[in-house]
XYZ file of N, CA and C in Angstrom:
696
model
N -39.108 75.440 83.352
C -39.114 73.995 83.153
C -38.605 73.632 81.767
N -38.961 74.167 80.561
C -38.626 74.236 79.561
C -37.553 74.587 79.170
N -36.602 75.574 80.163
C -35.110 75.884 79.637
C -34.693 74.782 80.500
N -34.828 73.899 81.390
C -34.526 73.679 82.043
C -34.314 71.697 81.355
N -34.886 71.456 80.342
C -35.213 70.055 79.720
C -34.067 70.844 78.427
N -33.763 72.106 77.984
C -33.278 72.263 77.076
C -31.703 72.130 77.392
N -31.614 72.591 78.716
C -29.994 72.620 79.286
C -29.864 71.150 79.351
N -30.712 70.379 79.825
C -30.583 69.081 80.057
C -29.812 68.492 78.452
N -30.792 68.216 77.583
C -30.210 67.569 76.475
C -29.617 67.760 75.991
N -28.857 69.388 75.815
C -27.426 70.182 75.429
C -26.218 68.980 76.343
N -26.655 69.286 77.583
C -25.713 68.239 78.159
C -25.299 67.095 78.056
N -26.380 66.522 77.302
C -26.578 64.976 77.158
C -25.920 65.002 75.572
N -26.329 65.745 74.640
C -25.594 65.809 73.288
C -23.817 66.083 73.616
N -23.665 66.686 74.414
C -22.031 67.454 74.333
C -21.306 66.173 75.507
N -21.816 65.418 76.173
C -21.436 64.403 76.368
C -21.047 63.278 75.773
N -22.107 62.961 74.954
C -21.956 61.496 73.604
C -21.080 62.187 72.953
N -20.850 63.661 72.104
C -20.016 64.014 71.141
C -18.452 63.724 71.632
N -18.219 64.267 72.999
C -17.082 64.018 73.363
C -16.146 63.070 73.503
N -17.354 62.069 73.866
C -17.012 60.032 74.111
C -17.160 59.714 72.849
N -17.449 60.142 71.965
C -16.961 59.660 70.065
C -15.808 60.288 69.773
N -15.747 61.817 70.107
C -14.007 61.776 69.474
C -12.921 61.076 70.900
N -13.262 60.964 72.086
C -12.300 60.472 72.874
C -11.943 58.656 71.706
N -12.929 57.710 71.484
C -12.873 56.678 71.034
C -12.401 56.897 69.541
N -12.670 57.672 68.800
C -11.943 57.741 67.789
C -10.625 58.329 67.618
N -10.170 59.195 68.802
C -8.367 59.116 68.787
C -8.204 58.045 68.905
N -8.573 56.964 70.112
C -8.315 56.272 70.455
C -7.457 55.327 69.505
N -8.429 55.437 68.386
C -8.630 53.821 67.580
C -7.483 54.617 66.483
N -7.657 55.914 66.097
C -6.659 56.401 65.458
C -4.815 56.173 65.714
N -4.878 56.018 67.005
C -3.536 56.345 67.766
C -3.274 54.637 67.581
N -4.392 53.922 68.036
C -4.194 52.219 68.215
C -3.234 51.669 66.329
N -4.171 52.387 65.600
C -4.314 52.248 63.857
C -2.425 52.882 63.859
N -2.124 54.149 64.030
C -0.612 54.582 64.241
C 0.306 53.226 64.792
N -0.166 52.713 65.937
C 0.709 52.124 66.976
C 1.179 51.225 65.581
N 0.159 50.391 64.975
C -0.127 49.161 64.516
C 1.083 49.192 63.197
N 1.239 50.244 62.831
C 1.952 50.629 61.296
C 3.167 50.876 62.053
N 3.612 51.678 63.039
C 4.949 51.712 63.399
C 5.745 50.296 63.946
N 4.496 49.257 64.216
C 4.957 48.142 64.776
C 5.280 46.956 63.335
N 4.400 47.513 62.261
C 4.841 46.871 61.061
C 5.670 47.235 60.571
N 5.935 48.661 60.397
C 7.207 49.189 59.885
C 8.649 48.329 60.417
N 8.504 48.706 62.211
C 9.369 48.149 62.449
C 9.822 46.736 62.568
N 8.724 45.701 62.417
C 8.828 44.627 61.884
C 9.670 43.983 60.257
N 9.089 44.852 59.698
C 10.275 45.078 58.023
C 11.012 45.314 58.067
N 11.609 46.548 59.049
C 13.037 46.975 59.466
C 13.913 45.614 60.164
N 13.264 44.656 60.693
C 14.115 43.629 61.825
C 14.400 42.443 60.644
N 13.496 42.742 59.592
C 13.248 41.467 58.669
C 14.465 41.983 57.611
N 14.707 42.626 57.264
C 15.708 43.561 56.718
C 16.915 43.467 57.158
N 17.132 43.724 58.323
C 18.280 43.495 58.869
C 18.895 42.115 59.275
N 17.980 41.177 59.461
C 18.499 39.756 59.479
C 18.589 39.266 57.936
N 18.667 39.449 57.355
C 18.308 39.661 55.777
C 20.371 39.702 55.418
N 20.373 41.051 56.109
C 22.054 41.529 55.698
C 22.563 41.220 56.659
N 22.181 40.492 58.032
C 22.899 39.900 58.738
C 23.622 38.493 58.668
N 23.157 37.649 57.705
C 23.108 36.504 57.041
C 25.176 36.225 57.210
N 25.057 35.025 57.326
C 26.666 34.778 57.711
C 26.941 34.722 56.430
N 28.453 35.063 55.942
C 29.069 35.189 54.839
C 28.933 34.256 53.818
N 29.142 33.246 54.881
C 29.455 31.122 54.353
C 28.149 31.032 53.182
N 27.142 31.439 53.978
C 25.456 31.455 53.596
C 25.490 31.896 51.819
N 26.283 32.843 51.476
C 26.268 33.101 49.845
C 27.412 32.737 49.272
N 28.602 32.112 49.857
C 29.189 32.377 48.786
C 28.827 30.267 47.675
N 28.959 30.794 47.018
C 28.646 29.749 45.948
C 29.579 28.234 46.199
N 28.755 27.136 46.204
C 29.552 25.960 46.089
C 30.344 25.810 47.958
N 29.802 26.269 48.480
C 30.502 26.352 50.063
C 29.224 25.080 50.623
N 29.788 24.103 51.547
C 28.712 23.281 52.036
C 29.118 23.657 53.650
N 28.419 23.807 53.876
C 28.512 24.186 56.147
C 28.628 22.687 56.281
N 29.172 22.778 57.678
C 28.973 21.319 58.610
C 28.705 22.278 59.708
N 27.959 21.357 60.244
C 27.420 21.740 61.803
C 27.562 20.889 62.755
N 27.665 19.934 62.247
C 28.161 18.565 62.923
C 29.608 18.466 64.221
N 29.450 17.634 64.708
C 30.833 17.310 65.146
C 32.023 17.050 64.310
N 33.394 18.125 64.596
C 34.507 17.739 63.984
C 35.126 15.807 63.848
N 35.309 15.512 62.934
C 35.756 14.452 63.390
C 36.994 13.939 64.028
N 38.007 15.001 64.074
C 38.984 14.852 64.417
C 38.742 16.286 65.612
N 39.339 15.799 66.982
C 39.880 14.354 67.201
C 39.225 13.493 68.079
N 38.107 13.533 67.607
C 36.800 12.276 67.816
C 37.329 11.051 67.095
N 37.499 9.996 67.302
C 37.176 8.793 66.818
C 36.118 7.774 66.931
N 35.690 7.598 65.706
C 34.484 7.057 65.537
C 34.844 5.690 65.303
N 34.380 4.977 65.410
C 34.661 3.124 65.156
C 33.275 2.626 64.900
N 32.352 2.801 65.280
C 30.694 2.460 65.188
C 30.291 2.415 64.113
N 30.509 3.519 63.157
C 30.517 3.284 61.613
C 31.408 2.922 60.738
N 32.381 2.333 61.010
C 33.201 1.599 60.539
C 33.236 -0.128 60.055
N 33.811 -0.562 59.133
C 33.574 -1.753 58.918
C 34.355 -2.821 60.129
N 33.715 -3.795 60.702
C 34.888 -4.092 61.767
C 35.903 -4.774 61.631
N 36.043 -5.194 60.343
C 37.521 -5.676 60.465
C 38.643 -4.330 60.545
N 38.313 -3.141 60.203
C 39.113 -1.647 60.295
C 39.863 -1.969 61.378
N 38.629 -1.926 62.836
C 39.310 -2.034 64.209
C 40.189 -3.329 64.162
N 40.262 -4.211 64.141
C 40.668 -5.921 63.724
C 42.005 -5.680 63.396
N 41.940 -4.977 62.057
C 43.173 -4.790 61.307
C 44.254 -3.646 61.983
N 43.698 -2.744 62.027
C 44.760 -1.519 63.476
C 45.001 -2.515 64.177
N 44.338 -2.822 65.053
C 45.199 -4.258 66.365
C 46.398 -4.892 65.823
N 45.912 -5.619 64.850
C 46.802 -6.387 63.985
C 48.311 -5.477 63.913
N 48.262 -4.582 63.451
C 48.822 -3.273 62.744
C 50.033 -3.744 64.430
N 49.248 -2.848 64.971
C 49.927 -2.484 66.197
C 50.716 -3.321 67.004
N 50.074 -4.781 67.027
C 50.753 -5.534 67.401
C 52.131 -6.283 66.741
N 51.876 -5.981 65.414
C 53.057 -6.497 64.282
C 53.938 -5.455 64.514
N 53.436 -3.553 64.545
C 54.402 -3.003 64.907
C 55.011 -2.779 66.201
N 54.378 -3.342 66.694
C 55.268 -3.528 68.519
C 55.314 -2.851 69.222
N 54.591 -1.261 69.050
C 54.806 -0.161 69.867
C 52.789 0.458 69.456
N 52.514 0.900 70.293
C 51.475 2.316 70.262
C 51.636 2.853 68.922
N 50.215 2.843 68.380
C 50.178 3.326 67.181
C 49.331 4.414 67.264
N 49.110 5.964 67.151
C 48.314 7.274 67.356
C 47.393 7.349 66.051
N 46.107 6.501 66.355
C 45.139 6.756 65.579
C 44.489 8.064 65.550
N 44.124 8.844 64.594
C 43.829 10.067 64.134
C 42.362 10.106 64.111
N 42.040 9.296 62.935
C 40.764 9.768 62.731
C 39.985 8.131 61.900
N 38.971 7.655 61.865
C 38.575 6.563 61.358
C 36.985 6.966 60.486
N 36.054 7.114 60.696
C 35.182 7.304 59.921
C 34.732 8.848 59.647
N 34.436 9.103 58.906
C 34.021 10.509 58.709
C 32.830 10.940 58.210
N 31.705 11.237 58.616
C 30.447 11.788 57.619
C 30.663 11.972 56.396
N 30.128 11.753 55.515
C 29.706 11.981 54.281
C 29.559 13.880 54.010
N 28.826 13.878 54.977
C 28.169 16.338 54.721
C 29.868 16.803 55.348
N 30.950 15.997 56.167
C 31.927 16.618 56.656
C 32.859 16.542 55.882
N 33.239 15.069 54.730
C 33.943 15.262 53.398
C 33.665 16.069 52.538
N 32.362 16.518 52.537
C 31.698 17.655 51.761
C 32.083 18.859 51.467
N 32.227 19.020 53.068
C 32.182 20.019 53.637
C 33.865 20.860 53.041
N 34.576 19.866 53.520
C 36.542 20.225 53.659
C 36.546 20.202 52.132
N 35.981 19.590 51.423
C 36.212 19.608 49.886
C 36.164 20.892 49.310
N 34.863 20.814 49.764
C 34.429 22.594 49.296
C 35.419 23.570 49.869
N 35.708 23.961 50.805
C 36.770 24.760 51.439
C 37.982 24.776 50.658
N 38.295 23.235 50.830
C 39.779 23.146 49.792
C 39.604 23.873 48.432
N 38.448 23.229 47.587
C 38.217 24.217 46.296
C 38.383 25.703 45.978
N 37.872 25.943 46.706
C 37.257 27.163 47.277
C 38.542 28.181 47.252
N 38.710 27.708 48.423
C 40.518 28.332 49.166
C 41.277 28.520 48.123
N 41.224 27.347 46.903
C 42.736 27.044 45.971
C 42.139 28.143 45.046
N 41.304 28.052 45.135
C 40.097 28.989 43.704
C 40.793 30.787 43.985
N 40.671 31.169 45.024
C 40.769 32.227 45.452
C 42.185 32.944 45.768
N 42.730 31.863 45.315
C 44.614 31.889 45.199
C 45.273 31.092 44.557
N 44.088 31.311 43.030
C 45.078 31.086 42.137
C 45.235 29.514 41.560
N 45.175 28.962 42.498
C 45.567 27.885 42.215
C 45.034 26.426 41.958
N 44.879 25.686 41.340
C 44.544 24.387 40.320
C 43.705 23.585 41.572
N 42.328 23.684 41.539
C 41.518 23.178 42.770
C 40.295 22.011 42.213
N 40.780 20.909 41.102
C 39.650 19.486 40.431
C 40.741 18.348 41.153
N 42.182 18.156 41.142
C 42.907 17.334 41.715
C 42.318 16.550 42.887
N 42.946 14.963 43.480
C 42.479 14.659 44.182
C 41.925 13.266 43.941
N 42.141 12.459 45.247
C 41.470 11.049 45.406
C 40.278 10.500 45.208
N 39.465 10.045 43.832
C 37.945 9.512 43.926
C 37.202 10.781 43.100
N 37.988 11.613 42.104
C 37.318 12.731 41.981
C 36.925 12.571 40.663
N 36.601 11.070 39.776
C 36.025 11.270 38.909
C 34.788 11.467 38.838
N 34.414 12.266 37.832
C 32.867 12.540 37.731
C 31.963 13.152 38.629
N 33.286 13.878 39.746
C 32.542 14.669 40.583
C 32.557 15.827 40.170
N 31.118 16.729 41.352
C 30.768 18.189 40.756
C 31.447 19.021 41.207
N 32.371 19.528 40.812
C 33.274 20.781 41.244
C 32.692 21.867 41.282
N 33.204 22.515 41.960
C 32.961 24.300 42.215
C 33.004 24.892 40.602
N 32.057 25.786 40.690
C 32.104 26.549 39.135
C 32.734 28.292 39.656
N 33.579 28.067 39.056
C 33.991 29.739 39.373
C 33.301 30.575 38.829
N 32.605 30.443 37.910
C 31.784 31.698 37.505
C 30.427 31.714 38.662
N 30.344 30.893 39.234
C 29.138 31.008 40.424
C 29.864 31.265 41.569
N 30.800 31.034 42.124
C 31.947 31.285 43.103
C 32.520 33.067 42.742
N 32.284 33.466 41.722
C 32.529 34.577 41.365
C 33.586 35.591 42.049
N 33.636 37.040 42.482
C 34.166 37.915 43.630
C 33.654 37.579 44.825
N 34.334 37.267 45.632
C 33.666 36.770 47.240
C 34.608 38.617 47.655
N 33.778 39.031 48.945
C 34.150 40.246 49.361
C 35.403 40.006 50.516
N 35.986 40.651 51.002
C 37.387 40.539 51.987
C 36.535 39.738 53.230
N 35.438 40.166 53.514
C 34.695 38.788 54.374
C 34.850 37.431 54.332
N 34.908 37.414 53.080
C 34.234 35.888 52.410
C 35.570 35.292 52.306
N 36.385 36.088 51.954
C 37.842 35.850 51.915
C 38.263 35.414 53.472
N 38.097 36.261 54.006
C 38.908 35.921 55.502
C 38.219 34.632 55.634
N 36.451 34.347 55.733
C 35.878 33.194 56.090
C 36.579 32.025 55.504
N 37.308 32.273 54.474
C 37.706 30.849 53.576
C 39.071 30.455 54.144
N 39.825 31.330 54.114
C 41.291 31.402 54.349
C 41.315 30.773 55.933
N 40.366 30.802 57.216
C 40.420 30.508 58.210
C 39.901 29.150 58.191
N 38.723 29.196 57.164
C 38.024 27.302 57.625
C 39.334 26.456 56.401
N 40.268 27.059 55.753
C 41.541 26.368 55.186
C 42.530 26.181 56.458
N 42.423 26.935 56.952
C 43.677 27.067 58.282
C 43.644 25.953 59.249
N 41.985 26.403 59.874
C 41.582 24.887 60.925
C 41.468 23.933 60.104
N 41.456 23.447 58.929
C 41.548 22.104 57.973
C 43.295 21.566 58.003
N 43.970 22.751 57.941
C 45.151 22.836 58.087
C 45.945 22.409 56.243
N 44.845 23.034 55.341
C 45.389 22.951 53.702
C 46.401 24.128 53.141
N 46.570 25.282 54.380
C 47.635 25.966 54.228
C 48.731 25.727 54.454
N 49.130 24.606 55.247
C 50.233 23.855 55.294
C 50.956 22.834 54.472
N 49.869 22.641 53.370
C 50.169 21.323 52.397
C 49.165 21.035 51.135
N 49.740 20.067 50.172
C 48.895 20.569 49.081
C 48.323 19.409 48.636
N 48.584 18.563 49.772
C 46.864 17.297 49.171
C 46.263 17.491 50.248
N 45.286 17.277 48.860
C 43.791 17.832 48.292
C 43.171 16.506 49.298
N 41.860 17.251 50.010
C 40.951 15.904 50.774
C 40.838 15.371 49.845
N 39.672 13.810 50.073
C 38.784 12.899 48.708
C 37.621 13.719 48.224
N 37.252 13.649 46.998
C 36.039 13.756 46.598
C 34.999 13.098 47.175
N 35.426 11.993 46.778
C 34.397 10.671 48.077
C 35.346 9.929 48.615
N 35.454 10.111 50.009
C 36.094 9.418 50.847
C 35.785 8.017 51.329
N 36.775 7.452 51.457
C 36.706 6.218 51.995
C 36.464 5.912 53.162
N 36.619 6.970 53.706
C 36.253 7.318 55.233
C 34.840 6.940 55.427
N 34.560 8.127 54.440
C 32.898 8.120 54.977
C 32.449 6.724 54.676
N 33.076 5.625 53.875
C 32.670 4.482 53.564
C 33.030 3.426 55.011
N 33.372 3.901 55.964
C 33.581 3.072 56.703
C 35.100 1.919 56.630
N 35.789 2.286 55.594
C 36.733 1.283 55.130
C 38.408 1.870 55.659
N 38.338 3.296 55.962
C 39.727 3.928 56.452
C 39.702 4.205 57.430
N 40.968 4.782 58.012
C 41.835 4.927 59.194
C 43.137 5.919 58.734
N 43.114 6.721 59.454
C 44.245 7.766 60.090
C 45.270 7.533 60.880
N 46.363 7.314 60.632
C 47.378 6.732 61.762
C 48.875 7.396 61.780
N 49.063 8.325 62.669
C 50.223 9.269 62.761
C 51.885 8.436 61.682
N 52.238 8.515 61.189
C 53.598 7.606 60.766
C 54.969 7.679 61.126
N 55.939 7.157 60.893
C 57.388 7.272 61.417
C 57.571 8.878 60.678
N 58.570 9.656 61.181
C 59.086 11.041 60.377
C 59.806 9.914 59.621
N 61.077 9.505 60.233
C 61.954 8.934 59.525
C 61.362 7.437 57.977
N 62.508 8.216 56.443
C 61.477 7.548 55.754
C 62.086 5.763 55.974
N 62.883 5.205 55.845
C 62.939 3.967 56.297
C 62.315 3.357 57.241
N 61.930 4.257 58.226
C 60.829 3.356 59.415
C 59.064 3.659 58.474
N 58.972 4.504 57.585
C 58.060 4.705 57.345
C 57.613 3.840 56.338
N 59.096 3.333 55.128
C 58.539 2.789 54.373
C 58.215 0.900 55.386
N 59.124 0.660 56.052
C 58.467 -0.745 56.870
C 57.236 -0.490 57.792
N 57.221 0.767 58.112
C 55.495 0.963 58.519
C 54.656 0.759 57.220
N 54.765 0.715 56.004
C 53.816 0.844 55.365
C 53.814 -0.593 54.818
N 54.956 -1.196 55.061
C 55.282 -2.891 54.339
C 54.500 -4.039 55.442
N 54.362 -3.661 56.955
C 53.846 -3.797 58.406
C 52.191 -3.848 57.893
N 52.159 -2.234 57.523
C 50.326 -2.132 56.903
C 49.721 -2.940 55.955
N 50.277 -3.489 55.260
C 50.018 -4.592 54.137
C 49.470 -5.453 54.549
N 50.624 -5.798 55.445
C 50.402 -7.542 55.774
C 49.515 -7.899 56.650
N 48.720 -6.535 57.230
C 47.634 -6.862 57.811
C 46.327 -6.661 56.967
N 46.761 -6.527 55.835
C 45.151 -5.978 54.818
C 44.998 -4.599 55.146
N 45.783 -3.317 55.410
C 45.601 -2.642 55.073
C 46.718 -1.641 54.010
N 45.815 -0.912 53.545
C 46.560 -0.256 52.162
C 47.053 1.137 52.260
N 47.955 1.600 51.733
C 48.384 2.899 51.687
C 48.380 3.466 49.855
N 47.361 3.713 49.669
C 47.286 3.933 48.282
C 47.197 5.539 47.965
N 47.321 6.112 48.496
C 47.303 7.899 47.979
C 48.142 8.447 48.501
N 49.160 9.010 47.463
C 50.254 9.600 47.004
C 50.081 11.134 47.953
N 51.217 11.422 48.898
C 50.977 12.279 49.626
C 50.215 12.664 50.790
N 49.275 11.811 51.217
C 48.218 11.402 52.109
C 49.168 10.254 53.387
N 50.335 10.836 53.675
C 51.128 9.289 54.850
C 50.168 8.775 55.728
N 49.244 9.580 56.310
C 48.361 8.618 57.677
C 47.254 8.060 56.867
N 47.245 7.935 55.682
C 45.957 7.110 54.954
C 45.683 5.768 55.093
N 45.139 5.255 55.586
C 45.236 3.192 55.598
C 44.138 2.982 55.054
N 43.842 2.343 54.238
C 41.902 1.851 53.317
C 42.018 0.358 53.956
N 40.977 -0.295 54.155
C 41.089 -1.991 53.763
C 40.907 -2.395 52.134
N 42.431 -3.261 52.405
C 42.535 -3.486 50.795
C 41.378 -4.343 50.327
N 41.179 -5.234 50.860
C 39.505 -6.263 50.573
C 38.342 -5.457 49.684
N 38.110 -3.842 50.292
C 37.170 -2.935 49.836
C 37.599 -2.262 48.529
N 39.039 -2.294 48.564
C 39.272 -1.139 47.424
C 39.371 -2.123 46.029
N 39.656 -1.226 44.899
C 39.421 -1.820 43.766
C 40.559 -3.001 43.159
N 40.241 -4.018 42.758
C 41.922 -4.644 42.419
C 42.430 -4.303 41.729
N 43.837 -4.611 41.912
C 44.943 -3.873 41.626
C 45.321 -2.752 42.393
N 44.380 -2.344 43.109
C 45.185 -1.060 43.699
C 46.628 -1.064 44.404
N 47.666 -0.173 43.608
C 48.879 0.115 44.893
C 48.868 -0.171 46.033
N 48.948 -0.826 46.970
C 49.224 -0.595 48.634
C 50.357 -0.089 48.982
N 51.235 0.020 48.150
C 52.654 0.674 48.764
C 52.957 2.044 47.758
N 51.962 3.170 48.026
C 52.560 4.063 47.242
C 53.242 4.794 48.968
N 54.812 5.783 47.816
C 55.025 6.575 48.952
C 55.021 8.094 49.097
């Protein structure tokens, strides 16, 4: 009877011992899981880290995310005599006139500015020029610094779809666009039809005041007096 209460509680001890180390791998292996799942959590945090789009560092670059404005035309934020005055336009010139582009965001002039800078910066070439650009903040090349053959290609392509590799005026600093006061309007090739397209634009109140800019029209009412209306 007595070996028989002794086999018993041997059994009963080597039972509980077993169900403590089964629960303490357990919690050991759980404690492992938990660190390989943090590890690899730092690893994902890491890698989106150096996954970061190029645009994202290089200095003085502003993104748009927005809708292109071209070849959207906007009229809603525009002043309405703009629309008023195109009619006018069109009807004095007697034929279909190919409006381009009319108001523009404010973050999307931003945006092409920076690019233009940027672009001219990186080839060399003379990038403060430009319509409305007093007292604005230009790109600092020492913060613009070495951009890598990435950063390069990224620039050289958002110059391309801007289409500033084709020509060398410079967007506005602050556009008139974004003020609601301009208009985009395709022009004659030929310069005699171009300069009576632009003598046509007058006489309806609108202005052609920036040198190199042909589809530019402002309302003269908005701009400053004296301004040119017939530069060519």
């Amino acid at each position: 009877m007595v070996i028989f209460f002794i086999l018993l509680i041997v059994g009963v001890y080597s039972f509980l011992f077993s169900e403590y180390r089964s629960t303490s791998v357990f919690e050991n292996e759980k404690s492992d899981i938990s660190i390989v799942e943090d590890k690899n959590t730092e690893e994902k945090d890491t890698v989106k880290k150096v996954d970061k789009k190029e645009s994202e560092v290089i200095a003085g670059f502003v993104e748009w995310t927005g809708t292109d404005p071209y070849p959207a035309l906007d009229w809603k934020n525009t002043k309405p005599e703009l629309k008023t005055a195109v009619l006018d336009f069109e009807e004095k010139w007697g034929s279909k006139l190919s409006v381009r582009q009319a108001y523009r965001p404010e973050g999307y002039v931003n945006h092409i500015r920076s690019v233009w800078e940027i672009w001219r910066y990186i080839n060399g070439k003379e990038f403060k020029s430009g319509y409305n650009c007093k007292d604005f903040n230009h790109i600092n090349p020492n913060d613009v610094g070495t951009l890598s053959k990435t950063q390069k290609d990224f620039i050289n392509k958002e110059a391309k779809r801007h289409s500033f590799t084709t020509g060398d005026t410079p967007p506005a600093c602050m556009s008139d666009h974004a003020l609601g006061i301009a208009v985009d309007i395709t022009p004659p090739i030929d310069s005699k039809e171009y300069k009576k397209w632009i003598e046509t634009a007058n006489s309806v109140g609108l202005c052609h005041n920036i040198a190199g800019d042909e589809p530019h029209l402002g309302l003269t009412k908005y701009l400053p007096e004296g301004t040119d209306c017939s530069v060519y």
